[in-house]
PDB file of C-alpha atoms and ligand atoms in Angstrom:
ATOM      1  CA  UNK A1480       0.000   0.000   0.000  1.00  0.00           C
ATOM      2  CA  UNK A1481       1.149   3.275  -0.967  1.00  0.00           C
ATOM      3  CA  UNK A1482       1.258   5.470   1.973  1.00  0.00           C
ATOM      4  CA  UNK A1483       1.651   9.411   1.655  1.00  0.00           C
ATOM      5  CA  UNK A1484       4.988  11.124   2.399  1.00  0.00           C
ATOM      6  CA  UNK A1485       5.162  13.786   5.011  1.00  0.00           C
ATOM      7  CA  UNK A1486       6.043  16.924   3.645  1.00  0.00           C
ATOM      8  CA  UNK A1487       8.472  19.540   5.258  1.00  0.00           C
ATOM      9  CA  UNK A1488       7.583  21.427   7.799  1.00  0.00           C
ATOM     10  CA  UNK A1489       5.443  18.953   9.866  1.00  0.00           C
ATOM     11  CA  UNK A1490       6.961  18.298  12.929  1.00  0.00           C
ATOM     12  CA  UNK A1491       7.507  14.627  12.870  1.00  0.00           C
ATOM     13  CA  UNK A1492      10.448  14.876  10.643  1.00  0.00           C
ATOM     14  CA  UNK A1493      12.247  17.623  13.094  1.00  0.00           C
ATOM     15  CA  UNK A1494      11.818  14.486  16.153  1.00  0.00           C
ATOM     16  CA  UNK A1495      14.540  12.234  17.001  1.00  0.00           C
ATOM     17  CA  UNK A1496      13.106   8.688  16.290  1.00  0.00           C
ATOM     18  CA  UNK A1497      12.408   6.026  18.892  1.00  0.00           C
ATOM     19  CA  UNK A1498      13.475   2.512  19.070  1.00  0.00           C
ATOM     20  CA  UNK A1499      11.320  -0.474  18.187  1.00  0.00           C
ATOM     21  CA  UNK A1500      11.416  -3.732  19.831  1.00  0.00           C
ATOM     22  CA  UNK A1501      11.644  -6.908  17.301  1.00  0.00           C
ATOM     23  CA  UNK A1502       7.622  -7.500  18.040  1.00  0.00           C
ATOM     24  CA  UNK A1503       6.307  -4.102  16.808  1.00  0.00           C
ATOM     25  CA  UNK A1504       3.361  -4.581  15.598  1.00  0.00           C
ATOM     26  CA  UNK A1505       2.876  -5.239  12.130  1.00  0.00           C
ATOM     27  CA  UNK A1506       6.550  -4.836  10.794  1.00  0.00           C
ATOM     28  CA  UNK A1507       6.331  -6.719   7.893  1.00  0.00           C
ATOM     29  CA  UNK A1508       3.431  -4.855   7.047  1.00  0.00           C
ATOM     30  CA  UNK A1509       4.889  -1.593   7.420  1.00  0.00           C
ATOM     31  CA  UNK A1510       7.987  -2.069   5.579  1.00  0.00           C
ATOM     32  CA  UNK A1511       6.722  -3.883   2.716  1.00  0.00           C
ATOM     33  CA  UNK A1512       4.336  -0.316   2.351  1.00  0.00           C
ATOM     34  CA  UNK A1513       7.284   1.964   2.615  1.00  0.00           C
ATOM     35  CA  UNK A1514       8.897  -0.029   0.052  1.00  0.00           C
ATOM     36  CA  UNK A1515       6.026   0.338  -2.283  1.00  0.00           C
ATOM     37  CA  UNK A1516       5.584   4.175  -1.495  1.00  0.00           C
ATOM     38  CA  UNK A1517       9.028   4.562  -2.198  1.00  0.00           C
ATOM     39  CA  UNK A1518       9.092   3.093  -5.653  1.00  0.00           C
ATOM     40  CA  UNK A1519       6.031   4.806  -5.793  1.00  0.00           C
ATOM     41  CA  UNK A1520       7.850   8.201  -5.606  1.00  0.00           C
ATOM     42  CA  UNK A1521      11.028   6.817  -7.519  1.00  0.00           C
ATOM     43  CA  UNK A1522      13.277   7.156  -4.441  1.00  0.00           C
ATOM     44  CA  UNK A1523      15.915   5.548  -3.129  1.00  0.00           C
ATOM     45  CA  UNK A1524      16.056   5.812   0.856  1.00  0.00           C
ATOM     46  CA  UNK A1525      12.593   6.419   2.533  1.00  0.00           C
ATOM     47  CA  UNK A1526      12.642   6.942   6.716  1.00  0.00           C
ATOM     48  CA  UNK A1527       9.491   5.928   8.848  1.00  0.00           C
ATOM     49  CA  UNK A1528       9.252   9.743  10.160  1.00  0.00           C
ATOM     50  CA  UNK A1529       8.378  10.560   6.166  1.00  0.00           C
ATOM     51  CA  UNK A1530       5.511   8.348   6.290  1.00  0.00           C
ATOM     52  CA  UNK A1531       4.174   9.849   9.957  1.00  0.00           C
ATOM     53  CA  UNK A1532       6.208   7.407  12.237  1.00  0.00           C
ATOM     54  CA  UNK A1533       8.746   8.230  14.671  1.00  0.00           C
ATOM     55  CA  UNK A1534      10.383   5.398  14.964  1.00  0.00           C
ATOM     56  CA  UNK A1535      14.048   4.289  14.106  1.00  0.00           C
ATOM     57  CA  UNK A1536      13.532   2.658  11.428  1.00  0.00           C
ATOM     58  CA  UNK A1537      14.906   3.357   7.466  1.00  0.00           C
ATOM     59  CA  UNK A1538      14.834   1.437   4.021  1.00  0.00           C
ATOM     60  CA  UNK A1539      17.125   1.903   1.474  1.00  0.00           C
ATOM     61  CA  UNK A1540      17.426   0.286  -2.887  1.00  0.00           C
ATOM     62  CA  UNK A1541      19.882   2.367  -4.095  1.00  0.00           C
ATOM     63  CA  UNK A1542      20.498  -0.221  -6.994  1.00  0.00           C
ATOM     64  CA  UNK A1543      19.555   2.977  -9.559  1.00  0.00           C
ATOM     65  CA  UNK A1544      22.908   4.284  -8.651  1.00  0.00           C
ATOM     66  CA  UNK A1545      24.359   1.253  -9.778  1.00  0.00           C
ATOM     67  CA  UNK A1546      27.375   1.827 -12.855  1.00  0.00           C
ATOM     68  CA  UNK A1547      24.765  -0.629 -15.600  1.00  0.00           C
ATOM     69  CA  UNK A1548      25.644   1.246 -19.125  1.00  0.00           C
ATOM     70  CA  UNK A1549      28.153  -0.548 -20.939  1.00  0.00           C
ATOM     71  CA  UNK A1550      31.223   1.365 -21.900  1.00  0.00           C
ATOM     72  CA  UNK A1551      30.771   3.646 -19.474  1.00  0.00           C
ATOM     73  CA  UNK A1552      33.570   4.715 -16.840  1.00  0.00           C
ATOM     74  CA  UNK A1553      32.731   2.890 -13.681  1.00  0.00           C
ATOM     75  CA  UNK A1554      32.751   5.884 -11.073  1.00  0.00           C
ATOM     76  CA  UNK A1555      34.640   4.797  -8.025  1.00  0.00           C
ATOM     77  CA  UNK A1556      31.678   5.595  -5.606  1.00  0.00           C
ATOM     78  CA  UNK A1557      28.915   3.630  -7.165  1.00  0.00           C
ATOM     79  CA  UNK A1558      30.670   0.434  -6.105  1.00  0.00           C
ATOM     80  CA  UNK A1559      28.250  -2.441  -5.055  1.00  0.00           C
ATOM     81  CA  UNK A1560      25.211  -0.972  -5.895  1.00  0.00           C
ATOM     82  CA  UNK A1561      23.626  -3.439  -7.676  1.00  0.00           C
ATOM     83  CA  UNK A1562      21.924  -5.275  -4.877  1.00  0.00           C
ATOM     84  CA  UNK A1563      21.558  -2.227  -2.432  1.00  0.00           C
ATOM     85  CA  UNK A1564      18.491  -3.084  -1.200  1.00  0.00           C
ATOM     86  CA  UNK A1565      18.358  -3.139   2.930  1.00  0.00           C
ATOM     87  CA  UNK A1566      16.235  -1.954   5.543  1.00  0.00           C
ATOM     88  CA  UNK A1567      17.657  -0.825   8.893  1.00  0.00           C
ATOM     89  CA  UNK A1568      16.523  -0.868  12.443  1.00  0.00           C
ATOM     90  CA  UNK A1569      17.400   0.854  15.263  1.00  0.00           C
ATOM     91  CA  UNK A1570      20.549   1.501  13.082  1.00  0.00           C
ATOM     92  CA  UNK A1571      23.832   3.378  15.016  1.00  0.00           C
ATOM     93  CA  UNK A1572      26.535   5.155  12.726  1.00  0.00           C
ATOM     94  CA  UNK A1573      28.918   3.920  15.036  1.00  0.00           C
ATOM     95  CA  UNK A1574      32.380   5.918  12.773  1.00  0.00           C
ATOM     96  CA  UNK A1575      32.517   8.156  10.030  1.00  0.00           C
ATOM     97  CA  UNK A1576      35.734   8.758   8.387  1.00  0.00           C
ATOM     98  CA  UNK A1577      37.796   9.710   5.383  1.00  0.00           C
ATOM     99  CA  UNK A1578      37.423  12.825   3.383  1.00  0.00           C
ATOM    100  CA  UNK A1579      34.502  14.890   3.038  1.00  0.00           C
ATOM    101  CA  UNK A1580      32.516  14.999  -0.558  1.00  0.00           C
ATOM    102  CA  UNK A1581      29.991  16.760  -1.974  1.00  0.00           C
ATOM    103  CA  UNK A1582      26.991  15.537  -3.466  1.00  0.00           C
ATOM    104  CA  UNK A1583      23.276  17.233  -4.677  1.00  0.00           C
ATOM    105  CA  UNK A1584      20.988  15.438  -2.339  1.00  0.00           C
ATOM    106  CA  UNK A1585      17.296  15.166  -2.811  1.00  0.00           C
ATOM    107  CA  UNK A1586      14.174  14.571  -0.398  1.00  0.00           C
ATOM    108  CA  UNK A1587      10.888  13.191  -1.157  1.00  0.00           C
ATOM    109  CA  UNK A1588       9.456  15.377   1.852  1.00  0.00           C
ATOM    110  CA  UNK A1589      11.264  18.354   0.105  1.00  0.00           C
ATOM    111  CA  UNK A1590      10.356  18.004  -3.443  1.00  0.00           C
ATOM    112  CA  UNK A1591      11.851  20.281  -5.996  1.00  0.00           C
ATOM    113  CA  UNK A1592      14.798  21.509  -4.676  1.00  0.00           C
ATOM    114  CA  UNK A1593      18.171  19.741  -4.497  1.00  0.00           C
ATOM    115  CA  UNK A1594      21.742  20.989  -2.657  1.00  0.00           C
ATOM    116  CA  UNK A1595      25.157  20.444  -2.495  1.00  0.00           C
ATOM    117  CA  UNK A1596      25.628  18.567   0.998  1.00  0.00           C
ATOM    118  CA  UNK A1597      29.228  17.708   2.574  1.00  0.00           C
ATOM    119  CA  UNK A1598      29.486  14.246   4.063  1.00  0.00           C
ATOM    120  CA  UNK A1599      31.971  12.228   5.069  1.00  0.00           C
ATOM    121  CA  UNK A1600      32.780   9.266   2.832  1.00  0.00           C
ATOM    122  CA  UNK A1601      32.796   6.350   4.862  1.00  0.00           C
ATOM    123  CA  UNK A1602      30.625   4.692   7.237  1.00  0.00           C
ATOM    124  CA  UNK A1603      30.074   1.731  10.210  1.00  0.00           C
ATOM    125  CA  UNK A1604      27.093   1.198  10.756  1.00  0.00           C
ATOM    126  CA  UNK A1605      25.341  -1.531  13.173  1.00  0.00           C
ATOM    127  CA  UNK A1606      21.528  -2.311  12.662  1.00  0.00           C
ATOM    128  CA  UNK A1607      19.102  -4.769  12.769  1.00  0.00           C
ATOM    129  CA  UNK A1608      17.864  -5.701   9.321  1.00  0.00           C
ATOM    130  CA  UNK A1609      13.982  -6.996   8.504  1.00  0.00           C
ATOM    131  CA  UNK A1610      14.674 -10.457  10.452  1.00  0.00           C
ATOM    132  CA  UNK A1611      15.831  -8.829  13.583  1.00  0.00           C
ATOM    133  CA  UNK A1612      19.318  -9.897  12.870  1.00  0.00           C
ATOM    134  CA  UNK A1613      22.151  -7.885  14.217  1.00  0.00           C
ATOM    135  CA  UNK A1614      24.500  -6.475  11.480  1.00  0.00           C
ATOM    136  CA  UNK A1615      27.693  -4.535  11.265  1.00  0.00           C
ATOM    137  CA  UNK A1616      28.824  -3.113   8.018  1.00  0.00           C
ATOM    138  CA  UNK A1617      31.033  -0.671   6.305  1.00  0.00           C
ATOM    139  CA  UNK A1618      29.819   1.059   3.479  1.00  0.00           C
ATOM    140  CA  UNK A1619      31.539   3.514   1.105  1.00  0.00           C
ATOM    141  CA  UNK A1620      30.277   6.206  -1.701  1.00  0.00           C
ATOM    142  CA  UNK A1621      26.862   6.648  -2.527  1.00  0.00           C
ATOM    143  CA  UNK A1622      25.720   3.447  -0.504  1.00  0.00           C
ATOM    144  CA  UNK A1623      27.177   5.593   2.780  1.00  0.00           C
ATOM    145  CA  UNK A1624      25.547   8.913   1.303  1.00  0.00           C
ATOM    146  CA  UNK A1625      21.781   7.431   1.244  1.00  0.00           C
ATOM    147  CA  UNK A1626      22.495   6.011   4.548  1.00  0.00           C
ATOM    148  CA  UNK A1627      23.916   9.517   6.264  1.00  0.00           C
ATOM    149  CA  UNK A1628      20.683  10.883   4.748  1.00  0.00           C
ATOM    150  CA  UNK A1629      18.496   8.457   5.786  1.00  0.00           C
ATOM    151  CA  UNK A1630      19.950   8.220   9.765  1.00  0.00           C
ATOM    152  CA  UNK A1631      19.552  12.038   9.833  1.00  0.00           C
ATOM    153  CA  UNK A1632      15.435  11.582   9.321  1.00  0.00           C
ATOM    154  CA  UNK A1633      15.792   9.206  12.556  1.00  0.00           C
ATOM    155  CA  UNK A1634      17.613  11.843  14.402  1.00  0.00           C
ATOM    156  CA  UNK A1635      14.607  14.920  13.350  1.00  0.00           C
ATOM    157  CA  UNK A1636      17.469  16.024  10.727  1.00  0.00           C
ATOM    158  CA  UNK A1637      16.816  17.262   6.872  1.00  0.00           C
ATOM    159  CA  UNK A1638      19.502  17.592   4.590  1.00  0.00           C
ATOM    160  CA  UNK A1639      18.249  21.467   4.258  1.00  0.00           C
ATOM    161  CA  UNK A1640      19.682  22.062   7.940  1.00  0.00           C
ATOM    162  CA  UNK A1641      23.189  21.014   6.951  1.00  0.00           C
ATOM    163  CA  UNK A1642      23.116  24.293   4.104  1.00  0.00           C
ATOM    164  CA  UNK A1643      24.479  27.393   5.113  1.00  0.00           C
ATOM    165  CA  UNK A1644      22.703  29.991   6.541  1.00  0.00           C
ATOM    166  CA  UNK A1645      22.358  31.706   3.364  1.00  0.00           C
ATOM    167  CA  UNK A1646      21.441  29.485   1.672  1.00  0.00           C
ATOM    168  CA  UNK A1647      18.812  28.246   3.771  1.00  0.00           C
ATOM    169  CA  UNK A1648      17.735  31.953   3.856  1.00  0.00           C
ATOM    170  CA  UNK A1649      17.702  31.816   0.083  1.00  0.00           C
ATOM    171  CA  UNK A1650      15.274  28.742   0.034  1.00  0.00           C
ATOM    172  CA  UNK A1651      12.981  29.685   2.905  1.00  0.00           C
ATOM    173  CA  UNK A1652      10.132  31.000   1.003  1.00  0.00           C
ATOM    174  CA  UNK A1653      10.164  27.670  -1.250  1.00  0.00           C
ATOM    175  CA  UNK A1654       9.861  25.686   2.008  1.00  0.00           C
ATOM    176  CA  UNK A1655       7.510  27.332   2.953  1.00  0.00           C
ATOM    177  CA  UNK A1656       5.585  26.572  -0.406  1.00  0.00           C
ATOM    178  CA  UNK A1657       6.312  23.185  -0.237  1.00  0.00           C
ATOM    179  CA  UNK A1658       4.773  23.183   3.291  1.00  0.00           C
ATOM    180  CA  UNK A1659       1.594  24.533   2.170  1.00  0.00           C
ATOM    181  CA  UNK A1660       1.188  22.380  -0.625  1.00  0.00           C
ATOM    182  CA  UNK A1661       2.140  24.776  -3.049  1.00  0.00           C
ATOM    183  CA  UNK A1662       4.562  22.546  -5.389  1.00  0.00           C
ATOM    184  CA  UNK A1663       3.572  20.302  -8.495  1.00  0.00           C
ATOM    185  CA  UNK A1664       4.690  16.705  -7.405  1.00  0.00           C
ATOM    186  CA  UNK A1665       3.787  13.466  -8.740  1.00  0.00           C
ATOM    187  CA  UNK A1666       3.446  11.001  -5.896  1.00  0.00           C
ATOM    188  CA  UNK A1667       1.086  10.783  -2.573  1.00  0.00           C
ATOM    189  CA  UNK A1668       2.452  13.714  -0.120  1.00  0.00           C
ATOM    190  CA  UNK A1669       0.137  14.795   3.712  1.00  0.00           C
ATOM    191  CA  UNK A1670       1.325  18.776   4.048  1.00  0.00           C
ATOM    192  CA  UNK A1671       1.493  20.054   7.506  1.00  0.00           C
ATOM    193  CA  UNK A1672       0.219  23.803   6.552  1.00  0.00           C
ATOM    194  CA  UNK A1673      -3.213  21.958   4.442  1.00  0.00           C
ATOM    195  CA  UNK A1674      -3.529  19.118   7.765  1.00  0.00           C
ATOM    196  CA  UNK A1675      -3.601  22.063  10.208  1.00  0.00           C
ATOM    197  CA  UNK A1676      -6.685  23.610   8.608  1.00  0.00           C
ATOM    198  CA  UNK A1677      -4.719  26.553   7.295  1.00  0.00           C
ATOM    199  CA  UNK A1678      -6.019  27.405   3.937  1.00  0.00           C
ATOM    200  CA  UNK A1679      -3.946  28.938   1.078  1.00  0.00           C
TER     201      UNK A1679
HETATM  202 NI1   NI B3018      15.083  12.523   2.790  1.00  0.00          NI
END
């Protein structure tokens, strides 16, 4: 079931996330929906605050990133890609290291615009994945990028908050459009301005 995606500016995605035990109800249930909202919305990392829950919970198919054109120059960072497909719970970034790159990140809960954000480029991560098992990984590129992005939704963080204050300055009255409902997108979204009974 295709659920719709929060849009900014509704408070759920500015909460740090809670953890779930391994018999929250429904799990299955939940993810397999997330997954389908976020092919849905052609995304590639979707975070249970986007769909209205605050819990620590994140899914990830990054597999579009994946170097699959013949000829082409593999690019370094896409590495592994092709079966990028995990979900994470109760996830910790337990190290980041190595050099900091940038990269124009999207949101589906900010639709339209995309920024330059600085991450490192290197991850650990422990998690549990969609058995319950425990699992500690390393992960390196893009696969660490979607990651970063999606662990900041679980800590109440946007990629918007890691701009500078300019340019946050420089975007505000978008925001604010998007949080009103005011922006032409193509999947399910909920908008925090429209839910509160504010009209346009
Ligand atoms: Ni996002």
């Amino acid at each position: 079931m295709i659920l719709p995606i929060v849009a900014y500016g509704d408070p759920v995605l500015k909460k740090e996330a809670e953890e779930i035990p391994e018999d929250f109800p429904k799990l299955k249930e939940l993810i397999d929906n997330m997954f389908d909202t976020m092919y849905a919305a052609h995304g590639v990392g979707l975070a249970a605050p986007q769909i209205g829950k605050s819990i620590r919970l994140f899914i990830v198919d990054a597999s579009p990133f994946a170097d699959d054109e013949e000829g082409e120059e593999p690019d370094p960072k896409a590495e592994g890609l092709e079966n990028f497909k995990k979900v994470f719970i109760n996830p910790i970034i337990e190290e980041e290291t190595g050099e900091e790159w940038s990269f124009q990140e999207g949101c589906l809960s900010i639709p339209t615009i995309r920024e330059d954000v600085f991450r490192k480029e290197k991850i650990v991560v422990t998690y549990y994945d969609e058995n319950f098992d425990f699992q500690e990984e390393t992960f390196e590129g893009y696969a660490a990028r979607v990651i970063q992005h999606e662990y900041d939704h679980i800590e109440g963080v946007l990629f918007t908050d890691h701009l500078s204050p300019l340019k946050k300055k420089l975007l505000t009255k978008k925001l604010t459009k998007i949080s009103k409902g005011e922006v032409s997108v193509d999947y399910r979204m909920s908008f925090p301005a429209i839910k509160a009974g504010k009209r346009r």
